[in-house]
Coordinates of C-alpha atoms in Angstrom, one line a residue:
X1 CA -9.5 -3.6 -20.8
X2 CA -6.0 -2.9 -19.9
X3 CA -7.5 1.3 -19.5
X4 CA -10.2 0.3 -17.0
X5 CA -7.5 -2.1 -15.1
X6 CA -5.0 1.0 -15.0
X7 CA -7.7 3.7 -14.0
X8 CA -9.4 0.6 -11.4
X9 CA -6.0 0.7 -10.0
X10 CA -5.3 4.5 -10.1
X11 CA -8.6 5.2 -8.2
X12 CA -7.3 2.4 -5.5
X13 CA -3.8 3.9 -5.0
X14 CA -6.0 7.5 -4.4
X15 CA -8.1 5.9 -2.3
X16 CA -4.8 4.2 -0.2
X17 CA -3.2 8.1 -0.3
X18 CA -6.3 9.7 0.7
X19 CA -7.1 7.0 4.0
X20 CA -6.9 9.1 7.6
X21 CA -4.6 6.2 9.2
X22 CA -2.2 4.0 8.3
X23 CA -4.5 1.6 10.1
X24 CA -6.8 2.2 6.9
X25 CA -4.5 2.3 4.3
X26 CA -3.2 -0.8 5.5
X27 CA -6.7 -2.6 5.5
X28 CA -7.2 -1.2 1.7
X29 CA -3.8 -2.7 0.5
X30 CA -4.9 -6.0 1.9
X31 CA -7.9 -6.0 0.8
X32 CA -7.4 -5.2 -2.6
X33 CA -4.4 -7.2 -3.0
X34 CA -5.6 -8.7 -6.4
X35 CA -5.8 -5.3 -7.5
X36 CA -2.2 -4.3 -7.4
X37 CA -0.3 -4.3 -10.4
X38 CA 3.5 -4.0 -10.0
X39 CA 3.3 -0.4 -11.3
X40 CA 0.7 0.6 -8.7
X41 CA 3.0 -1.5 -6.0
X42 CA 6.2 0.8 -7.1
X43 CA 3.7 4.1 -6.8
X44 CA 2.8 3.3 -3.5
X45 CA 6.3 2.4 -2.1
X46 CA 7.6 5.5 -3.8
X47 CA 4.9 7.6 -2.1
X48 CA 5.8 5.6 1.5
X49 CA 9.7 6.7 0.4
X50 CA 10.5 2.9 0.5
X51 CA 13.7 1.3 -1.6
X52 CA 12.2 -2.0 -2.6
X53 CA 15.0 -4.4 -3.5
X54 CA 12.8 -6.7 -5.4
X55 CA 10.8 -6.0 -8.7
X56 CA 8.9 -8.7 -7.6
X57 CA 5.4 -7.8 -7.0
X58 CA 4.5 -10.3 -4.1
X59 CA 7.5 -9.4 -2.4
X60 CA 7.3 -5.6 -2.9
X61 CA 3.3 -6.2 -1.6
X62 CA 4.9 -7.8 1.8
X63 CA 7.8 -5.2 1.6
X64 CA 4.6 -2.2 1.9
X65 CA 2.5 -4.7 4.5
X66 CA 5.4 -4.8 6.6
X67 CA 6.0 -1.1 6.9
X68 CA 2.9 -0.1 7.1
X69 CA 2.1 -2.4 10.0
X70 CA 5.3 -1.1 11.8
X71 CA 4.0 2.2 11.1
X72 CA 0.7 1.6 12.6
X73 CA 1.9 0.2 15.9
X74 CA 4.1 3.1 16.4
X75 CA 1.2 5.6 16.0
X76 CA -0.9 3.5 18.2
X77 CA 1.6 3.7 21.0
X78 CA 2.1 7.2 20.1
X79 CA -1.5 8.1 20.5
X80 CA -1.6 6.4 24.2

């Protein structure tokens, strides 16, 4: 069980690096929120070059939210 949970969550965090926008990516972390495991969490914000400073996953989830919803309203405005 723990396997299918890990590759589950591997296939998400591909499918969250391979999203065209950060529009999408942001709409696949949210909606898959239950899905995370901390390990996935730290993957993501290392990919995003975040420095969490919490080992908390709830707060490293709002942490990623955050910046990604910054990062979406600058390439909105960008694209204008």
């Amino acid at each position: 069980n723990y396997i299918m949970e890990n590759e589950s969550a591997d296939n998400l965090l591909i499918k969250i690096l391979d999203a065209d926008t950060v529009r999408e990516k942001l709409i696949l972390i949210k909606d898959n929120k239950e899905k995370l495991d901390a390990r996935t969490l730290g993957n993501i914000a290392v990919v995003f070059d975040l420095v969490p400073d919490t080992d908390h996953p709830e707060e490293l989830f709002v942490q990623i939210v955050q910046y990604l919803e910054t990062r979406a309203r600058f390439e909105t405005e960008r694209l204008r």
